[in-house]
Amino acid sequence: MKIKIEEQEYEGTGIEIMDQLRGLVFDPLEFPDTESYIRFLQGNAMRTTGLDFPLPPGDPERQARAIFAQLAKVGALVLLEE
């Protein structure tokens, strides 16, 4: 998978990309794991857009890919490769 946010490209599995993004936050300890960061992104996206961003239950890789697909639909990022 490969995505582009503004001018920066990220590549890897959905989880690997989420971990890269989680490492960029001001206080990385705020999100102890990838799943908590996915929920944070989901909540921010819903508050910002007013849209529902449902995630599949269970598998964090599927959840990461789902949130990236939804963020691409609202123009928050560009999916370069799935």
CSV table of C-alpha atoms in Angstrom, one decimal:
chain,number,residue,atom,x,y,z
A,1,MET,CA,0.0,0.0,0.0
A,2,LYS,CA,1.2,3.5,-0.7
A,3,ILE,CA,-0.5,6.8,0.2
A,4,LYS,CA,0.3,10.5,-0.1
A,5,ILE,CA,-0.6,13.1,2.5
A,6,GLU,CA,0.2,16.6,1.3
A,7,GLU,CA,3.7,16.2,-0.2
A,8,GLN,CA,4.8,13.2,1.9
A,9,GLU,CA,4.4,9.6,0.7
A,10,TYR,CA,4.1,6.6,3.0
A,11,GLU,CA,4.5,3.0,1.9
A,12,GLY,CA,4.0,-0.4,3.6
A,13,THR,CA,1.1,-2.4,5.0
A,14,GLY,CA,-1.8,-0.5,6.5
A,15,ILE,CA,-0.4,-1.1,10.0
A,16,GLU,CA,3.1,0.0,9.0
A,17,ILE,CA,1.8,3.2,7.6
A,18,MET,CA,-0.3,3.8,10.7
A,19,ASP,CA,2.7,3.2,12.8
A,20,GLN,CA,4.7,5.8,10.7
A,21,LEU,CA,1.9,8.3,11.2
A,22,ARG,CA,1.6,7.6,14.9
A,23,GLY,CA,5.3,8.2,15.3
A,24,LEU,CA,4.9,11.7,14.0
A,25,VAL,CA,2.4,12.9,16.6
A,26,PHE,CA,3.5,15.4,19.2
A,27,ASP,CA,3.2,12.9,22.1
A,28,PRO,CA,3.6,9.3,20.8
A,29,LEU,CA,2.7,8.0,24.3
A,30,GLU,CA,-0.8,9.3,23.8
A,31,PHE,CA,-1.4,6.4,21.5
A,32,PRO,CA,0.0,3.2,23.1
A,33,ASP,CA,-0.8,1.1,20.1
A,34,THR,CA,-1.9,1.2,16.5
A,35,GLU,CA,-5.5,0.4,17.2
A,36,SER,CA,-5.8,3.4,19.5
A,37,TYR,CA,-4.4,5.7,16.8
A,38,ILE,CA,-6.8,4.2,14.2
A,39,ARG,CA,-9.7,5.1,16.6
A,40,PHE,CA,-8.3,8.6,17.1
A,41,LEU,CA,-8.1,9.1,13.3
A,42,GLN,CA,-11.7,7.8,12.9
A,43,GLY,CA,-13.0,10.2,15.5
A,44,ASN,CA,-11.2,13.2,14.0
A,45,ALA,CA,-12.5,12.3,10.6
A,46,MET,CA,-16.0,12.1,11.8
A,47,ARG,CA,-15.8,15.4,13.7
A,48,THR,CA,-14.2,17.2,10.8
A,49,THR,CA,-16.4,15.9,8.0
A,50,GLY,CA,-19.7,15.2,9.8
A,51,LEU,CA,-19.7,11.8,8.0
A,52,ASP,CA,-19.7,8.3,9.5
A,53,PHE,CA,-16.4,6.4,9.1
A,54,PRO,CA,-17.4,2.8,10.0
A,55,LEU,CA,-14.5,0.3,10.4
A,56,PRO,CA,-14.7,-3.4,10.0
A,57,PRO,CA,-14.5,-5.3,13.4
A,58,GLY,CA,-11.4,-7.1,14.5
A,59,ASP,CA,-8.4,-7.1,12.2
A,60,PRO,CA,-6.3,-3.9,12.6
A,61,GLU,CA,-4.9,-4.2,9.0
A,62,ARG,CA,-8.4,-4.2,7.6
A,63,GLN,CA,-9.3,-1.2,9.8
A,64,ALA,CA,-6.2,0.7,8.7
A,65,ARG,CA,-7.0,0.1,5.0
A,66,ALA,CA,-10.6,1.0,5.5
A,67,ILE,CA,-9.8,4.3,7.2
A,68,PHE,CA,-7.3,5.2,4.4
A,69,ALA,CA,-9.9,4.4,1.8
A,70,GLN,CA,-12.5,6.6,3.6
A,71,LEU,CA,-10.0,9.4,4.0
A,72,ALA,CA,-9.1,9.3,0.3
A,73,LYS,CA,-12.8,9.7,-0.5
A,74,VAL,CA,-13.0,13.0,1.4
A,75,GLY,CA,-9.7,14.2,-0.1
A,76,ALA,CA,-7.6,14.0,3.1
A,77,LEU,CA,-5.0,11.7,1.3
A,78,VAL,CA,-4.3,10.1,-2.0
A,79,LEU,CA,-4.2,6.3,-2.4
A,80,LEU,CA,-1.3,5.7,-4.8
A,81,GLU,CA,-1.3,1.9,-4.5
A,82,GLU,CA,-3.7,-0.4,-2.7
